[in-house]
Amino acid sequence: VEEKSQMFITGPRVIEATTGEQVTEEALGGASTQTSVSGVAHLAASTEEDALWYVRMILSYLPSHAGEPAPAYENEEEKGRPALDTVIPDSSRRAYDVRTVIGEIADADSFFELQPNYAPNIVTGFGRVGGRSVGFICNQPKVMGGCLDINASDKASRFIQMCDAYGLPLINLVDVPGFLPGTAQEYGGIIRHGAKLLYVYSVAEVPKITVVTRKAYGGSYLAMCSKDLGADFVYAWPTAEIAVMGAAGAANVVFRKEIQAAEDPKAARREKIQLYSEQFATPYMAASRGFVDLVIRPSETRARLLEALELLINKERQPHPRGNMPL
């Protein structure tokens, strides 16, 4: 609860006595700090009544205990979502809000986001599709281009693990250009933290459905529940760019000699980028190799998800001995 609740291991007095730092209880472990800086808390409520409302909302998506089916509700909404056909900008450099996509896919007003202020480059939360509880894990192009970093990896990993424990299907919306580069990320152990994401997807036994909306490059694509990590169904929109790296970077590597030997290297590079984009970084190439099950119109996404969830409703779960190991 904002300006009322605090969490910390050692209080301000102990910190001042041992390190000389001066900090207030609110700045050290208040709601704002724990929901946006540390990621220890999922939600900040303005009042105790709001906090209890959050609890009731969360419980409405979950079964009474692990092993019991999650509560299901009747839902006969229209399956088609024509607005999705225009949600992706024409330029791959322009951002969009993935929450718009979630809102069109999920049942009306059913998406409940968790940790909205922590690692906002990835969006996690509960929702319902056809009245059935699901967990959404989605790259957010509006923040850092949707890159994965240390905090996003940790945030998504813990959420996936919770959904797996309670039997909630995972719906992954992928638009990820890569892992965030930089010394801060490498020194902080991005390899170690990023590996958590691959691990939890690999051991999760719940239905896993992935939709590639735009960029899906290299190791970050694998980390967002690719076919290789056990996705039951992988769909791609026609705007999807699935490749080991972006077209500009790939052209510099694959066609380096041709570009250097050209009379006009800049024009040759533009030509090779276009060639790579059209021939290799397309969902149809990925589909021909078996990495994508189906290339679909964006407006068909909800209908395809409903169909997939119905097919996977009785998916058998084989508990792994370390599947619920805390991360």
PDB file of C-alpha atoms in Angstrom, residues 8-229:
ATOM      1  CA  PHE A   8      13.318  -4.329   3.629  1.00  0.00           C
ATOM      2  CA  ILE A   9      15.902  -6.642   5.161  1.00  0.00           C
ATOM      3  CA  THR A  10      17.697  -3.947   7.150  1.00  0.00           C
ATOM      4  CA  GLY A  11      16.104  -0.650   8.108  1.00  0.00           C
ATOM      5  CA  PRO A  12      17.404   2.899   7.617  1.00  0.00           C
ATOM      6  CA  ARG A  13      19.036   3.054  11.057  1.00  0.00           C
ATOM      7  CA  VAL A  14      21.049  -0.111  10.530  1.00  0.00           C
ATOM      8  CA  ILE A  15      22.090   1.046   7.069  1.00  0.00           C
ATOM      9  CA  GLU A  16      23.231   4.425   8.377  1.00  0.00           C
ATOM     10  CA  ALA A  17      25.160   2.801  11.224  1.00  0.00           C
ATOM     11  CA  THR A  18      26.941   0.317   8.981  1.00  0.00           C
ATOM     12  CA  THR A  19      27.422   2.157   5.686  1.00  0.00           C
ATOM     13  CA  GLY A  20      26.770   5.820   6.498  1.00  0.00           C
ATOM     14  CA  GLU A  21      23.965   6.042   3.932  1.00  0.00           C
ATOM     15  CA  GLN A  22      20.898   8.045   4.896  1.00  0.00           C
ATOM     16  CA  VAL A  23      17.552   6.926   3.517  1.00  0.00           C
ATOM     17  CA  THR A  24      13.921   7.032   4.605  1.00  0.00           C
ATOM     18  CA  GLU A  25      11.808   3.916   5.120  1.00  0.00           C
ATOM     19  CA  GLU A  26       9.589   4.858   2.167  1.00  0.00           C
ATOM     20  CA  ALA A  27      12.516   5.444  -0.196  1.00  0.00           C
ATOM     21  CA  LEU A  28      14.201   2.243   0.955  1.00  0.00           C
ATOM     22  CA  GLY A  29      11.286  -0.170   0.795  1.00  0.00           C
ATOM     23  CA  GLY A  30       8.054   1.634   0.016  1.00  0.00           C
ATOM     24  CA  ALA A  31       5.489   0.599  -2.573  1.00  0.00           C
ATOM     25  CA  SER A  32       7.015   2.670  -5.377  1.00  0.00           C
ATOM     26  CA  THR A  33      10.511   1.299  -4.779  1.00  0.00           C
ATOM     27  CA  GLN A  34       9.444  -2.323  -4.505  1.00  0.00           C
ATOM     28  CA  THR A  35       7.188  -2.260  -7.572  1.00  0.00           C
ATOM     29  CA  SER A  36       9.378  -0.254  -9.963  1.00  0.00           C
ATOM     30  CA  VAL A  37      13.016  -0.551  -8.843  1.00  0.00           C
ATOM     31  CA  SER A  38      13.497  -3.880  -7.065  1.00  0.00           C
ATOM     32  CA  GLY A  39      10.594  -5.881  -8.493  1.00  0.00           C
ATOM     33  CA  VAL A  40       9.941  -7.465  -5.095  1.00  0.00           C
ATOM     34  CA  ALA A  41       6.255  -6.476  -5.116  1.00  0.00           C
ATOM     35  CA  HIS A  42       3.839  -7.020  -7.993  1.00  0.00           C
ATOM     36  CA  LEU A  43       1.348  -4.202  -7.444  1.00  0.00           C
ATOM     37  CA  ALA A  44       1.068  -0.934  -5.546  1.00  0.00           C
ATOM     38  CA  ALA A  45      -2.346  -0.043  -4.150  1.00  0.00           C
ATOM     39  CA  SER A  46      -3.450   3.420  -3.067  1.00  0.00           C
ATOM     40  CA  THR A  47      -5.541   2.045  -0.174  1.00  0.00           C
ATOM     41  CA  GLU A  48      -5.901  -1.181   1.767  1.00  0.00           C
ATOM     42  CA  GLU A  49      -9.287  -1.698   0.102  1.00  0.00           C
ATOM     43  CA  ASP A  50      -7.633  -1.526  -3.310  1.00  0.00           C
ATOM     44  CA  ALA A  51      -5.008  -4.028  -2.176  1.00  0.00           C
ATOM     45  CA  LEU A  52      -7.724  -6.486  -1.165  1.00  0.00           C
ATOM     46  CA  TRP A  53      -9.433  -5.940  -4.516  1.00  0.00           C
ATOM     47  CA  TYR A  54      -6.175  -6.871  -6.247  1.00  0.00           C
ATOM     48  CA  VAL A  55      -6.077 -10.076  -4.207  1.00  0.00           C
ATOM     49  CA  ARG A  56      -9.628 -10.980  -5.241  1.00  0.00           C
ATOM     50  CA  MET A  57      -8.821 -10.289  -8.895  1.00  0.00           C
ATOM     51  CA  ILE A  58      -5.718 -12.492  -8.848  1.00  0.00           C
ATOM     52  CA  LEU A  59      -7.564 -15.348  -7.139  1.00  0.00           C
ATOM     53  CA  SER A  60     -10.314 -15.211  -9.768  1.00  0.00           C
ATOM     54  CA  TYR A  61      -7.834 -16.482 -12.381  1.00  0.00           C
ATOM     55  CA  LEU A  62      -6.340 -19.266 -10.260  1.00  0.00           C
ATOM     56  CA  PRO A  63      -7.619 -22.661  -9.097  1.00  0.00           C
ATOM     57  CA  SER A  64      -8.072 -23.290  -5.385  1.00  0.00           C
ATOM     58  CA  HIS A  65      -4.923 -25.395  -5.406  1.00  0.00           C
ATOM     59  CA  ALA A  66      -2.349 -26.735  -7.855  1.00  0.00           C
ATOM     60  CA  GLY A  67      -3.730 -29.734  -9.721  1.00  0.00           C
ATOM     61  CA  GLU A  68      -7.278 -28.398  -9.887  1.00  0.00           C
ATOM     62  CA  PRO A  69      -8.534 -26.774 -13.128  1.00  0.00           C
ATOM     63  CA  ALA A  70      -8.629 -22.991 -13.166  1.00  0.00           C
ATOM     64  CA  PRO A  71     -12.088 -21.435 -13.054  1.00  0.00           C
ATOM     65  CA  ALA A  72     -13.722 -21.121 -16.489  1.00  0.00           C
ATOM     66  CA  TYR A  73     -16.452 -18.739 -17.588  1.00  0.00           C
ATOM     67  CA  GLU A  74     -18.874 -18.692 -20.493  1.00  0.00           C
ATOM     68  CA  ASN A  75     -17.751 -16.424 -23.296  1.00  0.00           C
ATOM     69  CA  GLU A  76     -19.285 -16.188 -26.757  1.00  0.00           C
ATOM     70  CA  GLU A  77     -17.506 -13.108 -28.075  1.00  0.00           C
ATOM     71  CA  GLU A  78     -16.848 -12.636 -31.774  1.00  0.00           C
ATOM     72  CA  LYS A  79     -13.681 -14.526 -32.766  1.00  0.00           C
ATOM     73  CA  GLY A  80     -12.543 -12.159 -35.528  1.00  0.00           C
ATOM     74  CA  ARG A  81     -10.579  -9.048 -34.596  1.00  0.00           C
ATOM     75  CA  PRO A  82     -10.188  -6.868 -37.739  1.00  0.00           C
ATOM     76  CA  ALA A  83      -8.444  -4.117 -35.767  1.00  0.00           C
ATOM     77  CA  LEU A  84      -5.380  -6.359 -35.460  1.00  0.00           C
ATOM     78  CA  ASP A  85      -4.779  -6.178 -39.219  1.00  0.00           C
ATOM     79  CA  THR A  86      -3.632  -2.559 -38.859  1.00  0.00           C
ATOM     80  CA  VAL A  87      -1.967  -2.565 -35.437  1.00  0.00           C
ATOM     81  CA  ILE A  88       1.584  -3.151 -36.737  1.00  0.00           C
ATOM     82  CA  PRO A  89       3.149   0.049 -38.204  1.00  0.00           C
ATOM     83  CA  ASP A  90       4.389  -0.024 -41.800  1.00  0.00           C
ATOM     84  CA  SER A  91       7.918   0.787 -40.645  1.00  0.00           C
ATOM     85  CA  SER A  92       9.650  -1.821 -38.484  1.00  0.00           C
ATOM     86  CA  ARG A  93      11.365   1.061 -36.674  1.00  0.00           C
ATOM     87  CA  ARG A  94       8.081   2.367 -35.291  1.00  0.00           C
ATOM     88  CA  ALA A  95       6.750   1.154 -31.966  1.00  0.00           C
ATOM     89  CA  TYR A  96       3.266   0.084 -30.927  1.00  0.00           C
ATOM     90  CA  ASP A  97       1.712  -0.868 -27.596  1.00  0.00           C
ATOM     91  CA  VAL A  98       1.450  -4.636 -27.192  1.00  0.00           C
ATOM     92  CA  ARG A  99      -1.377  -4.083 -24.707  1.00  0.00           C
ATOM     93  CA  THR A 100      -3.522  -3.131 -27.711  1.00  0.00           C
ATOM     94  CA  VAL A 101      -2.857  -6.576 -29.184  1.00  0.00           C
ATOM     95  CA  ILE A 102      -3.586  -8.296 -25.870  1.00  0.00           C
ATOM     96  CA  GLY A 103      -6.849  -6.382 -25.550  1.00  0.00           C
ATOM     97  CA  GLU A 104      -7.996  -7.626 -28.962  1.00  0.00           C
ATOM     98  CA  ILE A 105      -6.975 -11.245 -28.310  1.00  0.00           C
ATOM     99  CA  ALA A 106      -8.260 -11.641 -24.757  1.00  0.00           C
ATOM    100  CA  ASP A 107     -11.874 -11.623 -23.618  1.00  0.00           C
ATOM    101  CA  ALA A 108     -13.199  -8.116 -23.060  1.00  0.00           C
ATOM    102  CA  ASP A 109     -11.702  -6.411 -19.989  1.00  0.00           C
ATOM    103  CA  SER A 110     -10.130  -9.651 -18.794  1.00  0.00           C
ATOM    104  CA  PHE A 111      -6.423  -8.772 -18.928  1.00  0.00           C
ATOM    105  CA  PHE A 112      -4.919  -8.124 -15.484  1.00  0.00           C
ATOM    106  CA  GLU A 113      -1.298  -6.986 -15.684  1.00  0.00           C
ATOM    107  CA  LEU A 114       1.244  -7.851 -12.996  1.00  0.00           C
ATOM    108  CA  GLN A 115       4.374  -5.785 -12.276  1.00  0.00           C
ATOM    109  CA  PRO A 116       3.429  -3.065 -14.791  1.00  0.00           C
ATOM    110  CA  ASN A 117       6.121  -0.680 -13.481  1.00  0.00           C
ATOM    111  CA  TYR A 118       9.000  -3.174 -13.315  1.00  0.00           C
ATOM    112  CA  ALA A 119      10.888  -4.206 -16.467  1.00  0.00           C
ATOM    113  CA  PRO A 120       8.190  -2.616 -18.676  1.00  0.00           C
ATOM    114  CA  ASN A 121       9.950  -3.932 -21.797  1.00  0.00           C
ATOM    115  CA  ILE A 122       8.066  -7.174 -21.168  1.00  0.00           C
ATOM    116  CA  VAL A 123       4.380  -7.381 -20.236  1.00  0.00           C
ATOM    117  CA  THR A 124       3.082 -10.191 -18.024  1.00  0.00           C
ATOM    118  CA  GLY A 125      -0.360 -10.806 -16.634  1.00  0.00           C
ATOM    119  CA  PHE A 126      -3.420 -12.995 -16.367  1.00  0.00           C
ATOM    120  CA  GLY A 127      -6.221 -12.945 -18.888  1.00  0.00           C
ATOM    121  CA  ARG A 128      -9.005 -15.070 -20.314  1.00  0.00           C
ATOM    122  CA  VAL A 129      -9.476 -16.407 -23.815  1.00  0.00           C
ATOM    123  CA  GLY A 130     -12.853 -17.992 -24.401  1.00  0.00           C
ATOM    124  CA  GLY A 131     -13.511 -17.818 -20.651  1.00  0.00           C
ATOM    125  CA  ARG A 132     -10.397 -19.821 -19.841  1.00  0.00           C
ATOM    126  CA  SER A 133      -7.613 -18.414 -17.651  1.00  0.00           C
ATOM    127  CA  VAL A 134      -4.252 -17.968 -19.385  1.00  0.00           C
ATOM    128  CA  GLY A 135      -0.950 -16.241 -18.727  1.00  0.00           C
ATOM    129  CA  PHE A 136       0.329 -13.624 -21.200  1.00  0.00           C
ATOM    130  CA  ILE A 137       4.066 -13.039 -21.730  1.00  0.00           C
ATOM    131  CA  CYS A 138       4.615 -10.318 -24.325  1.00  0.00           C
ATOM    132  CA  ASN A 139       7.498  -8.188 -25.564  1.00  0.00           C
ATOM    133  CA  GLN A 140       6.697  -4.475 -25.376  1.00  0.00           C
ATOM    134  CA  PRO A 141       8.057  -2.580 -28.438  1.00  0.00           C
ATOM    135  CA  LYS A 142       7.234   0.756 -26.780  1.00  0.00           C
ATOM    136  CA  VAL A 143      10.005   0.249 -24.222  1.00  0.00           C
ATOM    137  CA  MET A 144      13.615  -0.387 -25.303  1.00  0.00           C
ATOM    138  CA  GLY A 145      12.262  -1.768 -28.569  1.00  0.00           C
ATOM    139  CA  GLY A 146      11.100  -4.871 -26.714  1.00  0.00           C
ATOM    140  CA  CYS A 147      14.665  -6.046 -25.948  1.00  0.00           C
ATOM    141  CA  LEU A 148      15.144  -8.640 -23.247  1.00  0.00           C
ATOM    142  CA  ASP A 149      17.371  -7.679 -20.335  1.00  0.00           C
ATOM    143  CA  ILE A 150      18.206  -8.979 -16.861  1.00  0.00           C
ATOM    144  CA  ASN A 151      15.085  -7.647 -15.152  1.00  0.00           C
ATOM    145  CA  ALA A 152      12.735  -8.693 -17.961  1.00  0.00           C
ATOM    146  CA  SER A 153      14.177 -12.219 -17.909  1.00  0.00           C
ATOM    147  CA  ASP A 154      13.651 -12.514 -14.162  1.00  0.00           C
ATOM    148  CA  LYS A 155      10.158 -11.032 -14.293  1.00  0.00           C
ATOM    149  CA  ALA A 156       8.974 -13.326 -17.070  1.00  0.00           C
ATOM    150  CA  SER A 157      10.648 -16.424 -15.589  1.00  0.00           C
ATOM    151  CA  ARG A 158       8.911 -16.135 -12.240  1.00  0.00           C
ATOM    152  CA  PHE A 159       5.550 -15.511 -13.884  1.00  0.00           C
ATOM    153  CA  ILE A 160       5.914 -18.501 -16.227  1.00  0.00           C
ATOM    154  CA  GLN A 161       6.847 -20.696 -13.287  1.00  0.00           C
ATOM    155  CA  MET A 162       3.731 -19.592 -11.400  1.00  0.00           C
ATOM    156  CA  CYS A 163       1.465 -20.271 -14.391  1.00  0.00           C
ATOM    157  CA  ASP A 164       3.012 -23.714 -14.803  1.00  0.00           C
ATOM    158  CA  ALA A 165       2.462 -24.513 -11.123  1.00  0.00           C
ATOM    159  CA  TYR A 166      -1.257 -23.695 -11.400  1.00  0.00           C
ATOM    160  CA  GLY A 167      -1.837 -25.188 -14.844  1.00  0.00           C
ATOM    161  CA  LEU A 168      -2.483 -21.954 -16.765  1.00  0.00           C
ATOM    162  CA  PRO A 169      -1.698 -22.067 -20.519  1.00  0.00           C
ATOM    163  CA  LEU A 170       0.982 -19.653 -21.716  1.00  0.00           C
ATOM    164  CA  ILE A 171       0.340 -17.265 -24.609  1.00  0.00           C
ATOM    165  CA  ASN A 172       3.505 -15.592 -25.873  1.00  0.00           C
ATOM    166  CA  LEU A 173       3.399 -12.540 -28.133  1.00  0.00           C
ATOM    167  CA  VAL A 174       6.840 -12.127 -29.677  1.00  0.00           C
ATOM    168  CA  ASP A 175       8.377  -8.941 -31.042  1.00  0.00           C
ATOM    169  CA  VAL A 176      11.959  -9.074 -29.800  1.00  0.00           C
ATOM    170  CA  PRO A 177      15.060  -7.708 -31.579  1.00  0.00           C
ATOM    171  CA  GLY A 178      17.533  -9.320 -29.183  1.00  0.00           C
ATOM    172  CA  PHE A 179      19.042  -9.233 -25.720  1.00  0.00           C
ATOM    173  CA  LEU A 180      20.037  -5.745 -24.564  1.00  0.00           C
ATOM    174  CA  PRO A 181      23.731  -5.187 -25.314  1.00  0.00           C
ATOM    175  CA  GLY A 182      26.177  -3.409 -23.020  1.00  0.00           C
ATOM    176  CA  THR A 183      28.736  -3.903 -20.287  1.00  0.00           C
ATOM    177  CA  ALA A 184      26.178  -3.322 -17.520  1.00  0.00           C
ATOM    178  CA  GLN A 185      24.127  -6.270 -18.758  1.00  0.00           C
ATOM    179  CA  GLU A 186      27.139  -8.533 -19.266  1.00  0.00           C
ATOM    180  CA  TYR A 187      28.658  -7.693 -15.871  1.00  0.00           C
ATOM    181  CA  GLY A 188      25.250  -8.217 -14.276  1.00  0.00           C
ATOM    182  CA  GLY A 189      25.076 -11.751 -15.659  1.00  0.00           C
ATOM    183  CA  ILE A 190      22.623 -11.481 -18.553  1.00  0.00           C
ATOM    184  CA  ILE A 191      23.684 -14.979 -19.665  1.00  0.00           C
ATOM    185  CA  ARG A 192      22.740 -16.381 -16.261  1.00  0.00           C
ATOM    186  CA  HIS A 193      19.477 -14.453 -16.018  1.00  0.00           C
ATOM    187  CA  GLY A 194      18.508 -15.059 -19.642  1.00  0.00           C
ATOM    188  CA  ALA A 195      19.082 -18.791 -19.143  1.00  0.00           C
ATOM    189  CA  LYS A 196      16.316 -18.792 -16.534  1.00  0.00           C
ATOM    190  CA  LEU A 197      13.841 -17.868 -19.242  1.00  0.00           C
ATOM    191  CA  LEU A 198      14.907 -20.745 -21.492  1.00  0.00           C
ATOM    192  CA  TYR A 199      14.849 -23.113 -18.510  1.00  0.00           C
ATOM    193  CA  VAL A 200      11.312 -22.349 -17.332  1.00  0.00           C
ATOM    194  CA  TYR A 201       9.884 -22.571 -20.848  1.00  0.00           C
ATOM    195  CA  SER A 202      11.672 -25.884 -21.367  1.00  0.00           C
ATOM    196  CA  VAL A 203      10.272 -27.516 -18.230  1.00  0.00           C
ATOM    197  CA  ALA A 204       6.785 -25.938 -18.337  1.00  0.00           C
ATOM    198  CA  GLU A 205       4.213 -28.676 -19.031  1.00  0.00           C
ATOM    199  CA  VAL A 206       1.201 -26.437 -19.603  1.00  0.00           C
ATOM    200  CA  PRO A 207      -0.034 -25.593 -23.130  1.00  0.00           C
ATOM    201  CA  LYS A 208       2.379 -23.141 -24.771  1.00  0.00           C
ATOM    202  CA  ILE A 209       1.247 -21.064 -27.754  1.00  0.00           C
ATOM    203  CA  THR A 210       3.504 -18.519 -29.444  1.00  0.00           C
ATOM    204  CA  VAL A 211       2.502 -15.760 -31.861  1.00  0.00           C
ATOM    205  CA  VAL A 212       5.292 -13.887 -33.655  1.00  0.00           C
ATOM    206  CA  THR A 213       3.921 -10.461 -34.483  1.00  0.00           C
ATOM    207  CA  ARG A 214       7.044  -8.804 -35.874  1.00  0.00           C
ATOM    208  CA  LYS A 215      10.751  -9.158 -34.973  1.00  0.00           C
ATOM    209  CA  ALA A 216      12.112 -12.469 -33.703  1.00  0.00           C
ATOM    210  CA  TYR A 217      15.875 -12.468 -33.892  1.00  0.00           C
ATOM    211  CA  GLY A 218      18.532 -14.880 -32.714  1.00  0.00           C
ATOM    212  CA  GLY A 219      18.768 -16.123 -29.157  1.00  0.00           C
ATOM    213  CA  SER A 220      16.025 -13.815 -27.918  1.00  0.00           C
ATOM    214  CA  TYR A 221      13.573 -15.522 -30.291  1.00  0.00           C
ATOM    215  CA  LEU A 222      14.513 -18.889 -28.805  1.00  0.00           C
ATOM    216  CA  ALA A 223      14.073 -17.469 -25.297  1.00  0.00           C
ATOM    217  CA  MET A 224      10.487 -16.385 -26.074  1.00  0.00           C
ATOM    218  CA  CYS A 225       9.203 -19.969 -26.397  1.00  0.00           C
ATOM    219  CA  SER A 226      10.164 -21.009 -29.887  1.00  0.00           C
ATOM    220  CA  LYS A 227       9.312 -24.409 -31.343  1.00  0.00           C
ATOM    221  CA  ASP A 228      12.677 -25.656 -30.085  1.00  0.00           C
ATOM    222  CA  LEU A 229      11.721 -24.843 -26.492  1.00  0.00           C
TER     223      LEU A 229
END
